Tab-separated table of C-alpha atoms (C1' of nucleotides) in Angstrom:
chain	number	residue	atom	x	y	z
A	1	MET	CA	85.439	103.168	115.937
A	2	ASN	CA	83.829	99.709	115.664
A	3	LEU	CA	84.048	97.992	112.385
A	4	LYS	CA	81.790	95.567	111.371
A	5	ASN	CA	82.188	92.620	108.912
A	6	THR	CA	79.946	93.235	105.884
A	7	PRO	CA	79.955	91.678	102.497
A	8	ALA	CA	80.611	94.796	100.763
A	9	ARG	CA	83.531	95.708	103.259
A	10	SER	CA	85.187	92.398	103.042
A	11	ALA	CA	84.946	92.269	99.194
A	12	ILE	CA	86.647	95.761	99.061
A	13	TYR	CA	89.269	95.164	101.328
A	14	ASP	CA	90.076	91.511	99.905
A	15	PHE	CA	90.379	93.224	96.447
A	16	LEU	CA	92.926	95.846	97.923
A	17	VAL	CA	94.851	93.030	99.529
A	18	ARG	CA	95.102	91.217	96.317
A	19	SER	CA	95.811	94.255	94.207
A	20	SER	CA	99.533	94.680	93.409
A	21	SER	CA	99.389	98.420	93.352
A	22	PRO	CA	97.231	101.230	94.578
A	23	VAL	CA	93.759	101.351	93.069
A	24	ASP	CA	91.051	104.280	92.818
A	25	ALA	CA	87.415	104.127	93.691
A	26	GLY	CA	86.419	103.482	90.057
A	27	GLN	CA	88.581	100.506	89.822
A	28	ILE	CA	86.944	99.120	92.963
A	29	ILE	CA	83.489	99.651	91.681
A	30	LYS	CA	84.237	98.162	88.608
A	31	PHE	CA	85.765	95.143	90.096
A	32	LEU	CA	82.469	94.647	92.407
A	33	ARG	CA	80.309	94.981	89.252
A	34	SER	CA	82.219	92.311	87.534
A	35	LYS	CA	81.560	89.883	90.573
A	36	ASN	CA	77.837	90.835	90.457
A	37	LEU	CA	78.275	92.423	93.820
A	38	ASN	CA	76.239	95.891	92.943
A	39	THR	CA	77.652	97.802	95.680
A	40	ASN	CA	76.725	101.423	95.624
A	41	LYS	CA	79.612	103.824	94.950
A	42	VAL	CA	78.716	105.572	98.239
A	43	THR	CA	79.174	102.511	100.119
A	44	VAL	CA	82.574	102.062	98.414
A	45	TYR	CA	83.719	105.576	99.388
A	46	ARG	CA	82.481	105.129	102.906
A	47	ASN	CA	84.239	101.904	103.178
A	48	LEU	CA	87.633	103.401	101.931
A	49	ASP	CA	87.018	106.067	104.615
A	50	ALA	CA	86.360	103.837	107.258
A	51	LEU	CA	89.260	101.315	106.458
A	52	PHE	CA	91.677	104.185	105.847
A	53	LYS	CA	90.729	106.004	109.326
A	54	ASN	CA	91.218	102.771	111.008
A	55	GLY	CA	94.685	102.353	109.670
A	56	LEU	CA	94.009	99.366	107.345
A	57	LEU	CA	94.569	101.439	104.218
A	58	GLU	CA	96.946	103.948	102.925
A	59	ARG	CA	95.935	106.803	100.620
A	60	VAL	CA	98.126	108.090	97.975
A	61	GLU	CA	98.144	110.539	95.135
A	62	PHE	CA	99.727	110.225	91.810
A	63	GLY	CA	99.091	113.515	90.216
A	64	GLU	CA	95.826	112.323	88.834
A	65	GLY	CA	93.589	114.522	90.786
A	66	LYS	CA	92.026	111.577	92.681
A	67	PHE	CA	92.996	109.237	95.442
A	68	ARG	CA	94.173	105.735	95.280
A	69	TYR	CA	94.240	103.235	98.006
A	70	GLU	CA	96.217	100.367	99.047
A	71	PHE	CA	96.334	97.636	101.637
A	72	LYS	CA	98.785	98.974	104.417
A	73	LYS	CA	101.882	96.781	104.475
A	74	ASN	CA	105.568	97.577	105.060
A	75	HIS	CA	106.523	101.249	104.534
A	76	HIS	CA	107.306	101.906	100.882
A	77	HIS	CA	107.194	104.381	98.119
A	78	HIS	CA	106.298	104.158	94.341
A	79	LEU	CA	107.864	104.068	91.132
A	80	ILE	CA	105.255	105.261	88.504
A	81	CYS	CA	106.084	104.987	84.792
A	82	THR	CA	104.684	107.789	82.897
A	83	ASN	CA	104.767	105.775	79.830
A	84	CYS	CA	103.001	102.545	80.515
A	85	GLY	CA	101.442	103.400	83.926
A	86	LYS	CA	103.137	100.501	85.576
A	87	ILE	CA	103.687	101.048	89.403
A	88	GLU	CA	106.498	99.248	91.264
A	89	ASP	CA	107.093	99.427	95.089
A	90	ILE	CA	110.421	100.341	96.349
A	91	SER	CA	110.915	99.342	100.132
A	92	GLY	CA	112.981	101.086	102.612
A	93	GLU	CA	112.972	104.123	104.890
A	94	TYR	CA	115.311	106.573	103.193
A	95	LEU	CA	114.178	109.687	104.809
A	96	THR	CA	114.953	109.279	108.382
A	97	VAL	CA	118.170	111.199	108.206
A	98	ILE	CA	116.348	113.983	106.354
A	99	GLU	CA	113.539	114.022	108.874
A	100	ASN	CA	115.862	114.453	111.896
A	101	LYS	CA	117.522	117.283	109.945
A	102	ILE	CA	114.243	119.020	109.550
A	103	ARG	CA	113.495	118.673	113.010
A	104	LYS	CA	116.843	120.354	113.972
A	105	GLU	CA	116.866	122.969	111.389
A	106	ASN	CA	113.130	123.915	111.039
A	107	GLY	CA	111.663	122.866	114.373
A	108	PHE	CA	109.146	120.849	112.382
A	109	ILE	CA	108.313	117.340	113.749
A	110	VAL	CA	107.571	115.152	110.712
A	111	LYS	CA	104.764	112.705	111.390
A	112	SER	CA	104.398	111.307	107.845
A	113	HIS	CA	105.611	112.034	104.260
A	114	SER	CA	104.572	111.238	100.661
A	115	LEU	CA	107.252	110.237	98.155
A	116	GLU	CA	106.680	109.073	94.665
A	117	PHE	CA	108.943	108.698	91.671
A	118	TYR	CA	107.941	109.284	88.198
A	119	GLY	CA	109.988	108.135	85.260
A	120	LEU	CA	110.529	105.069	82.776
A	121	CYS	CA	110.402	101.607	83.756
A	122	ARG	CA	112.834	99.007	82.572
A	123	ASN	CA	110.618	98.089	79.658
A	124	CYS	CA	109.622	101.707	78.459
A	125	ARG	CA	113.260	103.043	78.771
A	126	ASN	CA	114.150	100.639	75.772
A	127	ASN	CA	111.562	101.689	73.532
B	1	MET	CA	103.601	126.834	72.396
B	2	ASN	CA	103.121	130.598	71.896
B	3	LEU	CA	101.959	132.159	75.177
B	4	LYS	CA	100.341	135.666	74.769
B	5	ASN	CA	100.387	138.303	77.472
B	6	THR	CA	96.914	138.915	78.447
B	7	PRO	CA	95.590	140.778	81.596
B	8	ALA	CA	94.125	137.590	83.281
B	9	ARG	CA	97.455	135.528	82.590
B	10	SER	CA	99.579	138.179	84.199
B	11	ALA	CA	97.435	138.621	87.084
B	12	ILE	CA	97.415	134.989	87.727
B	13	TYR	CA	101.133	134.585	87.151
B	14	ASP	CA	101.712	137.685	89.295
B	15	PHE	CA	99.711	136.223	92.228
B	16	LEU	CA	101.500	133.025	92.141
B	17	VAL	CA	104.929	134.815	92.109
B	18	ARG	CA	104.014	136.745	95.105
B	19	SER	CA	102.426	133.792	96.858
B	20	SER	CA	104.704	132.191	99.545
B	21	SER	CA	103.002	128.750	99.203
B	22	PRO	CA	101.362	126.831	96.501
B	23	VAL	CA	97.737	128.005	95.851
B	24	ASP	CA	94.746	126.282	94.524
B	25	ALA	CA	92.425	127.439	91.710
B	26	GLY	CA	89.783	128.730	94.220
B	27	GLN	CA	92.185	130.894	96.016
B	28	ILE	CA	93.372	132.482	92.610
B	29	ILE	CA	89.687	133.138	91.663
B	30	LYS	CA	89.006	134.741	95.046
B	31	PHE	CA	91.972	137.079	94.519
B	32	LEU	CA	91.181	138.139	91.245
B	33	ARG	CA	87.554	138.864	92.392
B	34	SER	CA	89.071	140.949	95.227
B	35	LYS	CA	90.842	142.945	92.542
B	36	ASN	CA	87.686	143.382	90.502
B	37	LEU	CA	89.388	141.287	87.873
B	38	ASN	CA	86.256	139.147	87.216
B	39	THR	CA	87.918	136.344	85.375
B	40	ASN	CA	85.970	133.369	84.613
B	41	LYS	CA	87.168	130.288	86.382
B	42	VAL	CA	87.569	128.283	83.142
B	43	THR	CA	90.156	131.011	82.004
B	44	VAL	CA	91.865	130.425	85.314
B	45	TYR	CA	92.050	126.715	84.860
B	46	ARG	CA	93.117	127.161	81.175
B	47	ASN	CA	95.926	129.601	82.141
B	48	LEU	CA	97.127	127.315	84.880
B	49	ASP	CA	97.257	124.460	82.541
B	50	ALA	CA	99.215	126.688	79.937
B	51	LEU	CA	101.415	128.059	82.374
B	52	PHE	CA	102.233	124.631	83.773
B	53	LYS	CA	102.820	122.829	80.374
B	54	ASN	CA	105.073	125.820	79.396
B	55	GLY	CA	107.140	124.835	82.612
B	56	LEU	CA	106.426	128.234	84.382
B	57	LEU	CA	104.619	126.570	87.162
B	58	GLU	CA	104.863	123.504	89.414
B	59	ARG	CA	101.784	121.456	90.246
B	60	VAL	CA	101.656	119.708	93.773
B	61	GLU	CA	99.110	117.657	95.717
B	62	PHE	CA	98.961	117.808	99.314
B	63	GLY	CA	96.514	115.137	100.036
B	64	GLU	CA	93.501	117.341	99.657
B	65	GLY	CA	91.957	115.998	96.390
B	66	LYS	CA	92.797	119.001	94.503
B	67	PHE	CA	95.833	120.609	92.867
B	68	ARG	CA	97.949	123.738	94.092
B	69	TYR	CA	100.221	125.616	91.866
B	70	GLU	CA	103.299	127.510	92.566
B	71	PHE	CA	105.779	129.721	90.570
B	72	LYS	CA	108.711	127.475	89.645
B	73	LYS	CA	111.855	128.429	91.408
B	74	ASN	CA	114.676	126.511	92.784
B	75	HIS	CA	113.884	122.747	93.477
B	76	HIS	CA	112.361	122.270	96.744
B	77	HIS	CA	109.946	120.279	98.970
B	78	HIS	CA	107.284	121.185	101.355
B	79	LEU	CA	106.675	120.900	105.060
B	80	ILE	CA	102.933	120.946	105.833
B	81	CYS	CA	101.777	121.674	109.299
B	82	THR	CA	98.565	119.491	109.689
B	83	ASN	CA	97.526	121.577	112.679
B	84	CYS	CA	97.627	125.072	111.342
B	85	GLY	CA	98.136	124.401	107.595
B	86	LYS	CA	101.258	126.536	107.505
B	87	ILE	CA	103.513	125.394	104.395
B	88	GLU	CA	107.111	125.814	104.620
B	89	ASP	CA	109.764	125.243	102.013
B	90	ILE	CA	112.848	123.066	102.362
B	91	SER	CA	115.471	123.543	99.746
B	92	GLY	CA	117.857	121.084	98.468
B	93	GLU	CA	118.108	117.758	96.560
B	94	TYR	CA	118.135	114.834	98.831
B	95	LEU	CA	117.070	112.236	96.477
B	96	THR	CA	119.968	112.054	93.900
B	97	VAL	CA	121.584	109.167	95.770
B	98	ILE	CA	118.142	107.392	95.895
B	99	GLU	CA	117.429	107.834	92.345
B	100	ASN	CA	120.845	106.400	91.295
B	101	LYS	CA	120.323	103.432	93.502
B	102	ILE	CA	116.578	102.960	91.929
B	103	ARG	CA	118.290	103.182	88.525
B	104	LYS	CA	120.631	100.462	89.282
B	105	GLU	CA	118.540	98.145	91.122
B	106	ASN	CA	115.143	98.565	89.561
B	107	GLY	CA	116.247	99.719	86.080
B	108	PHE	CA	113.852	102.614	86.321
B	109	ILE	CA	114.999	105.976	85.210
B	110	VAL	CA	113.398	108.772	87.585
B	111	LYS	CA	112.551	111.947	85.752
B	112	SER	CA	110.764	113.674	88.727
B	113	HIS	CA	109.448	113.056	92.172
B	114	SER	CA	107.177	114.363	94.721
B	115	LEU	CA	108.150	114.705	98.350
B	116	GLU	CA	105.962	116.399	101.030
B	117	PHE	CA	106.327	116.031	104.612
B	118	TYR	CA	103.405	116.223	107.040
B	119	GLY	CA	103.668	117.268	110.831
B	120	LEU	CA	103.835	119.777	113.308
B	121	CYS	CA	105.347	123.222	112.678
B	122	ARG	CA	107.512	124.979	115.521
B	123	ASN	CA	104.462	126.872	116.589
B	124	CYS	CA	102.132	124.072	116.775
B	125	ARG	CA	104.466	121.566	118.518
B	126	ASN	CA	104.397	123.522	121.453
B	127	ASN	CA	100.637	123.728	122.115
C	1	DT	C1'	68.233	95.900	120.500
C	2	DT	C1'	71.493	98.879	118.977
C	3	DC	C1'	74.609	101.209	116.171
C	4	DG	C1'	76.894	100.690	112.314
C	5	DC	C1'	76.206	99.862	107.285
C	6	DT	C1'	73.738	100.330	102.892
C	7	DG	C1'	71.303	102.456	98.980
C	8	DC	C1'	69.084	106.099	96.787
C	9	DA	C1'	68.913	110.889	95.613
C	10	DA	C1'	71.021	114.834	95.574
C	11	DA	C1'	74.566	118.064	96.533
C	12	DA	C1'	79.353	119.665	96.817
C	13	DT	C1'	83.806	120.374	94.933
C	14	DA	C1'	87.197	120.095	91.280
C	15	DT	C1'	87.982	120.260	86.545
C	16	DT	C1'	86.897	120.044	81.548
C	17	DT	C1'	84.851	120.823	77.043
C	18	DG	C1'	82.150	123.124	72.969
C	19	DC	C1'	81.295	127.139	70.829
C	20	DA	C1'	81.001	131.806	69.692
C	21	DT	C1'	83.292	136.042	70.444
C	22	DT	C1'	87.199	138.852	71.404
C	23	DC	C1'	91.845	140.219	71.644
C	24	DA	C1'	97.180	140.242	71.349
C	25	DC	C1'	100.818	140.303	68.371
D	1	DG	C1'	94.665	138.817	59.948
D	2	DT	C1'	95.444	135.003	62.497
D	3	DG	C1'	95.850	132.080	66.192
D	4	DA	C1'	95.459	132.196	70.838
D	5	DA	C1'	92.662	133.706	74.784
D	6	DT	C1'	88.099	134.354	76.920
D	7	DG	C1'	83.159	133.787	78.646
D	8	DC	C1'	79.290	131.252	79.208
D	9	DA	C1'	76.808	127.217	79.630
D	10	DA	C1'	77.066	122.679	79.998
D	11	DA	C1'	79.252	118.395	81.148
D	12	DT	C1'	82.467	115.334	83.501
D	13	DA	C1'	84.808	113.347	87.413
D	14	DT	C1'	85.348	112.641	92.161
D	15	DT	C1'	83.861	112.729	96.663
D	16	DT	C1'	80.248	113.912	100.384
D	17	DT	C1'	75.765	114.535	102.718
D	18	DG	C1'	70.730	113.581	104.324
D	19	DC	C1'	67.733	110.204	105.224
D	20	DA	C1'	65.265	106.108	105.688
D	21	DG	C1'	65.809	101.216	105.952
D	22	DC	C1'	68.502	97.032	106.723
D	23	DG	C1'	71.548	94.118	109.202
D	24	DA	C1'	75.592	92.368	112.113
D	25	DA	C1'	76.961	91.475	116.662
DNA sequence: TTCGCTGCAAAATATTTGCATTCAC
DNA sequence: GTGAATGCAAATATTTTGCAGCGAA
């Protein structure tokens, strides 16, 4: 696929690069409006799809019934505070051992995984 | 909360108990229709919500943009074949060590997690 | 010039809400 | 009898599709 450099696309991508945690389509649309880039929501969805399919974005679900997207960096997982909504990254590949075990015991070849942790962040645990 | 035993509720719960993998609301509605229990979809959603909130069901996401529900049994994770759609359970609690590490290093108390593996099942890997 | 990108309208899909009625306990 | 459950209609939220025009390379 041949991705072109358009104002909408680079604005969306820049926003995701600058975001510290995964954002949903609605947040992107609001951001673009606040910058007076009145990009149609369909364009946002199509760009998210194109960037995702080209491996530039990661797509995650946090049990909200919608997708969130983030700039693809090093492999990591999320700590999601169920009290304040704060999202932290934790780096590292913890699952290699498990995935090898799955391959042996289930004959299943793991290509990817999703792993999110829900709980209370440092601030909220003390309140 | 005080759950009453109604025909719709027990039909939905029975279906989930018998299902070998998590199902979505649409599958439940189709099943009920096939049994000539013409339960309204709103009733299905409300029952899923009530059963979930009472801890009788587990709610999961498989990257499809919708929820799936399953009868709450022993803690487990899923192997989702991206070729044929087959869903296998893998039992076990692999994440305790990681969650303790998270508590120490991030000050974050993990209450729950979601972990799904995507890849090729034994059948599909050989095709 | 040529595809890819965009906007608009509309549709599809998943889920929720208001309200009146019915039913389980 | 009372509060919970249901059905219907309508609404909301998220995401997708068709089509015509625009724009990047």
